[in-house]
């Protein structure tokens, strides 16, 4: 019996991977990028498939190739629909191009389709008979005998040399080659003549689809997933095609094709690969109207048997073989190992197994009747060792890797979660993970994707952490720059423990595919668990995932509520601006009505203090929830809406900061805090802030300074940074092309000049005269076009003057502007004890002084909250000292004392909760 069993083991291992082939309708190019990406990223391999892609040859008939069994799958044009209507037993699996990509390029002197009579057309015969091109020609009176067919050689030379008058092209491809060589041409596109047909049809035979339903379904899902990756990583896949499949087209041409292909997929409307019966029926009607079909043909009935989605039936019943039944009867129970610290996926609460995986195993038990015994461990490492020692039969949730394949076999995935990067709030958006080679990136020790990422990005500085919580905590404590993990696990902890502390800064374009890991010496158990996964339908999977990840955000995912909150916040901000201007006007009447003016200033101060808290709180909630919503499955349009919400919220917060600074200016409370700092650190901070926007607009950005001069200076580094960021941001905002530069020059021992120069729209002399006034931009149309409160330059001017400096503008319309300021900065060799410089103005009313300080308390408490989140007492100390310089109300003083006491005891979590409740 044991010998027979050992003989069967290799059979089961070999059977876990099945070879299939796909016949293409053309040469290797981005048109088939989803297939290449699915192979390269291991999506096919993860579902047990080894896929061979067969390039088109002159003698190939794609439909016959699949029906004869020479290929399991084919990639065809819309002619496949006609083949089905004419009785071919083919099944449509996925349709990618939602608008025909096939068109005719004609010589420049041909301006009407009817002029193609007696002309030479280079194309494949089936293109002119059975595709949208043929329909377009036929509908315009061009019959088969009216033109001379030249066999397509998949080259533009004959067209370029004038040997043919027209040639069939893909609008995603040949236009690039024609433009590159400055060849003049016109295009006749069927869509412009009302013929919208499908293209890029993935199909198989009826026989193969019926006998291999699960295999076909897995192949479709993996291919669609490959397309998603390809569109997210166009340059990478273009390079892959060029390096590995064909050098027939340049990398630049492939990249051009990538962007044009995505347009024809219409991903803002349709899900990748979706089958739309109405569009198929419309295509069929076109064929019918052109007389290509029998008049009595029941089109709808034929098409019903054409769609795999209608033919595919899930195997909801668990049907074990005789051997499997005997195995389960003898085995009695299955021991399961898991990760004990991995919510929302799995964990143990009071000895009870809970989480996403736990809910799946309840379903597996109902379906199979298996008695699963959960073996609790203290860590993931311990679980791995238990499996290696054969003290566990299966892993509940595992990702396949080469190392693990030595001792476990992994089933098809039953859970797919995207991987994301979590960072601190001040980190920029990360579009390319390879750019973080000099940063420490945390990944849980012995996790599968750590192994995969180390292989893919060998230059990354990957640091092992204990688990998700440990990784996020270290990011918050500045021990790590970022943490890589699943969006579900990160989102779960964001709402539980790290609210407002961290954010999602980028997607990796990769997902975590989890299956069940079964011991290598248990092939029957592997077969049983594989079957049990097939019993879970998609609706049940969504229900489980939403229970653990989405349920906390149901209200926030109502985008109407987001926009309503955004609108309310905008109105509040507008009201705030109105009152500030109105109260400023009232202050000018102080001599005539001092009491009335004092009352107005008091009202304004209270109003601003309240608005600071009331606006920041919902804005921070909007930003936090937006990050989490973006990590759920969204359409492209929904993602764009959420992105707009984020951008608008950040604009509101920046505007609010300007308003608060402006209110301090009016109250003569804007201060300069002098301390030692390094000028290079200031310039690096400005550069990090500005680079994202310059990169997005394609601008060059650089700082210029004499490195031989002293860099360790004495002054207010925070306010200097604020001025430079303000001026540089303005420069980027008003510059569409060219560059932005910052020049630093030391005039003498105590005087520095800074110049922010751009190649933007420039200013007139009239505009320069008013540019530093509050609530003012170049003109009202500029304000509408570029946005902003018009306070940034006014605040910058005030700060420069506080540092005993001056600021001015030099500008020419259409050529650019230079904002220049000079300030006093001392070398550290002349350093004095820390001092505070303030514009002096007598304030007679002591009650008013107390109220003005209350206005600042809200901002100081917010700064304290942010500092405490980083769990660093030294960052809290300067804020505590600043607090003590003000006269506070009894209520605020009590709150301050409590917060200070907690910080001194290192109870940062209690600080955050206390300030949240404030």
PDB file of N, CA, C and O in Angstrom, residues 3 19 54 120 123 125 206 235 249 259 278 346 365 410 450 458 468 479 504 549 574 628 670 702 832 835 844:
ATOM      1  N   UNK A   3       3.949   1.512  -1.048  1.00  0.00           N
ATOM      2  CA  UNK A   3       4.643   1.633  -2.329  1.00  0.00           C
ATOM      3  C   UNK A   3       3.751   2.254  -3.385  1.00  0.00           C
ATOM      4  O   UNK A   3       4.181   3.092  -4.185  1.00  0.00           O
ATOM      5  N   UNK A  19      -0.230  22.439 -19.250  1.00  0.00           N
ATOM      6  CA  UNK A  19       0.231  23.258 -20.357  1.00  0.00           C
ATOM      7  C   UNK A  19      -0.928  23.585 -21.288  1.00  0.00           C
ATOM      8  O   UNK A  19      -1.692  22.703 -21.671  1.00  0.00           O
ATOM      9  N   UNK A  54       1.627  31.617 -29.053  1.00  0.00           N
ATOM     10  CA  UNK A  54       2.029  31.294 -30.426  1.00  0.00           C
ATOM     11  C   UNK A  54       1.793  32.494 -31.337  1.00  0.00           C
ATOM     12  O   UNK A  54       0.657  32.963 -31.483  1.00  0.00           O
ATOM     13  N   UNK A 120      -5.019  49.228 -55.028  1.00  0.00           N
ATOM     14  CA  UNK A 120      -4.380  48.104 -54.350  1.00  0.00           C
ATOM     15  C   UNK A 120      -4.517  48.272 -52.835  1.00  0.00           C
ATOM     16  O   UNK A 120      -4.100  49.297 -52.279  1.00  0.00           O
ATOM     17  N   UNK A 123      -3.888  43.808 -47.160  1.00  0.00           N
ATOM     18  CA  UNK A 123      -4.613  43.355 -45.971  1.00  0.00           C
ATOM     19  C   UNK A 123      -4.676  41.835 -45.981  1.00  0.00           C
ATOM     20  O   UNK A 123      -4.305  41.187 -46.971  1.00  0.00           O
ATOM     21  N   UNK A 125      -7.037  38.562 -46.100  1.00  0.00           N
ATOM     22  CA  UNK A 125      -8.308  38.363 -46.800  1.00  0.00           C
ATOM     23  C   UNK A 125      -9.500  38.399 -45.853  1.00  0.00           C
ATOM     24  O   UNK A 125     -10.534  39.005 -46.162  1.00  0.00           O
ATOM     25  N   UNK A 206     -16.142  25.072 -27.831  1.00  0.00           N
ATOM     26  CA  UNK A 206     -17.221  24.637 -26.926  1.00  0.00           C
ATOM     27  C   UNK A 206     -16.808  23.381 -26.173  1.00  0.00           C
ATOM     28  O   UNK A 206     -17.040  23.252 -24.968  1.00  0.00           O
ATOM     29  N   UNK A 235       5.605  50.971 -19.180  1.00  0.00           N
ATOM     30  CA  UNK A 235       7.015  50.971 -19.591  1.00  0.00           C
ATOM     31  C   UNK A 235       7.664  49.617 -19.329  1.00  0.00           C
ATOM     32  O   UNK A 235       8.430  49.109 -20.152  1.00  0.00           O
ATOM     33  N   UNK A 249       9.411  46.030 -33.198  1.00  0.00           N
ATOM     34  CA  UNK A 249       9.024  47.416 -32.915  1.00  0.00           C
ATOM     35  C   UNK A 249       9.926  47.960 -31.807  1.00  0.00           C
ATOM     36  O   UNK A 249      10.345  47.217 -30.917  1.00  0.00           O
ATOM     37  N   UNK A 259      -0.422  53.195 -24.613  1.00  0.00           N
ATOM     38  CA  UNK A 259      -1.362  54.266 -24.261  1.00  0.00           C
ATOM     39  C   UNK A 259      -2.582  54.267 -25.181  1.00  0.00           C
ATOM     40  O   UNK A 259      -3.716  54.487 -24.724  1.00  0.00           O
ATOM     41  N   UNK A 278     -25.421  43.257 -25.340  1.00  0.00           N
ATOM     42  CA  UNK A 278     -26.031  44.264 -26.210  1.00  0.00           C
ATOM     43  C   UNK A 278     -25.083  44.663 -27.345  1.00  0.00           C
ATOM     44  O   UNK A 278     -25.504  44.857 -28.495  1.00  0.00           O
ATOM     45  N   UNK A 346      -6.325  36.684  10.005  1.00  0.00           N
ATOM     46  CA  UNK A 346      -6.511  35.623  10.991  1.00  0.00           C
ATOM     47  C   UNK A 346      -5.791  35.984  12.285  1.00  0.00           C
ATOM     48  O   UNK A 346      -4.793  36.705  12.282  1.00  0.00           O
ATOM     49  N   UNK A 365     -15.701  23.615   6.113  1.00  0.00           N
ATOM     50  CA  UNK A 365     -16.208  22.562   6.996  1.00  0.00           C
ATOM     51  C   UNK A 365     -17.630  22.166   6.623  1.00  0.00           C
ATOM     52  O   UNK A 365     -17.984  20.984   6.591  1.00  0.00           O
ATOM     53  N   UNK A 410       0.671  24.357  -2.848  1.00  0.00           N
ATOM     54  CA  UNK A 410      -0.294  25.432  -2.631  1.00  0.00           C
ATOM     55  C   UNK A 410      -1.445  25.339  -3.621  1.00  0.00           C
ATOM     56  O   UNK A 410      -1.229  25.186  -4.826  1.00  0.00           O
ATOM     57  N   UNK A 450       8.045  39.040   0.704  1.00  0.00           N
ATOM     58  CA  UNK A 450       9.386  39.541   1.015  1.00  0.00           C
ATOM     59  C   UNK A 450      10.406  38.817   0.134  1.00  0.00           C
ATOM     60  O   UNK A 450      11.323  39.427  -0.426  1.00  0.00           O
ATOM     61  N   UNK A 458      16.549  43.737  -5.991  1.00  0.00           N
ATOM     62  CA  UNK A 458      17.699  43.364  -5.138  1.00  0.00           C
ATOM     63  C   UNK A 458      18.370  44.553  -4.457  1.00  0.00           C
ATOM     64  O   UNK A 458      19.070  44.380  -3.466  1.00  0.00           O
ATOM     65  N   UNK A 468       2.546  43.098  10.956  1.00  0.00           N
ATOM     66  CA  UNK A 468       2.031  44.350  10.393  1.00  0.00           C
ATOM     67  C   UNK A 468       2.087  45.470  11.427  1.00  0.00           C
ATOM     68  O   UNK A 468       2.551  46.583  11.151  1.00  0.00           O
ATOM     69  N   UNK A 479      11.778  54.734  12.509  1.00  0.00           N
ATOM     70  CA  UNK A 479      12.763  53.666  12.369  1.00  0.00           C
ATOM     71  C   UNK A 479      12.778  53.110  10.946  1.00  0.00           C
ATOM     72  O   UNK A 479      13.780  52.559  10.490  1.00  0.00           O
ATOM     73  N   UNK A 504      -1.442  55.709   3.002  1.00  0.00           N
ATOM     74  CA  UNK A 504      -1.031  54.876   1.890  1.00  0.00           C
ATOM     75  C   UNK A 504      -0.382  55.789   0.856  1.00  0.00           C
ATOM     76  O   UNK A 504      -1.015  56.710   0.350  1.00  0.00           O
ATOM     77  N   UNK A 549     -13.217  44.177   6.269  1.00  0.00           N
ATOM     78  CA  UNK A 549     -12.480  45.350   5.802  1.00  0.00           C
ATOM     79  C   UNK A 549     -13.385  46.522   5.490  1.00  0.00           C
ATOM     80  O   UNK A 549     -13.107  47.651   5.866  1.00  0.00           O
ATOM     81  N   UNK A 574     -15.384  80.023   2.959  1.00  0.00           N
ATOM     82  CA  UNK A 574     -15.766  81.286   2.323  1.00  0.00           C
ATOM     83  C   UNK A 574     -16.341  82.271   3.339  1.00  0.00           C
ATOM     84  O   UNK A 574     -16.051  83.470   3.306  1.00  0.00           O
ATOM     85  N   UNK A 628      -8.138  55.249   2.566  1.00  0.00           N
ATOM     86  CA  UNK A 628      -8.638  53.883   2.714  1.00  0.00           C
ATOM     87  C   UNK A 628      -9.582  53.506   1.588  1.00  0.00           C
ATOM     88  O   UNK A 628      -9.549  52.394   1.081  1.00  0.00           O
ATOM     89  N   UNK A 670       2.592  87.144  15.029  1.00  0.00           N
ATOM     90  CA  UNK A 670       3.474  86.315  14.214  1.00  0.00           C
ATOM     91  C   UNK A 670       4.908  86.500  14.709  1.00  0.00           C
ATOM     92  O   UNK A 670       5.399  87.619  14.780  1.00  0.00           O
ATOM     93  N   UNK A 702      15.993  73.229  -9.680  1.00  0.00           N
ATOM     94  CA  UNK A 702      17.344  73.093  -9.124  1.00  0.00           C
ATOM     95  C   UNK A 702      17.631  74.249  -8.178  1.00  0.00           C
ATOM     96  O   UNK A 702      17.124  75.353  -8.346  1.00  0.00           O
ATOM     97  N   UNK A 832      23.776  83.352  19.679  1.00  0.00           N
ATOM     98  CA  UNK A 832      23.356  83.875  20.978  1.00  0.00           C
ATOM     99  C   UNK A 832      22.270  82.980  21.549  1.00  0.00           C
ATOM    100  O   UNK A 832      21.718  82.144  20.842  1.00  0.00           O
ATOM    101  N   UNK A 835      16.212  83.598  21.072  1.00  0.00           N
ATOM    102  CA  UNK A 835      15.448  84.809  21.317  1.00  0.00           C
ATOM    103  C   UNK A 835      14.224  84.845  20.439  1.00  0.00           C
ATOM    104  O   UNK A 835      14.116  84.102  19.474  1.00  0.00           O
ATOM    105  N   UNK A 844      -4.077  97.174  24.774  1.00  0.00           N
ATOM    106  CA  UNK A 844      -4.527  97.730  26.042  1.00  0.00           C
ATOM    107  C   UNK A 844      -5.416  96.774  26.816  1.00  0.00           C
ATOM    108  O   UNK A 844      -5.465  96.809  28.043  1.00  0.00           O
TER     109      UNK A 844
END
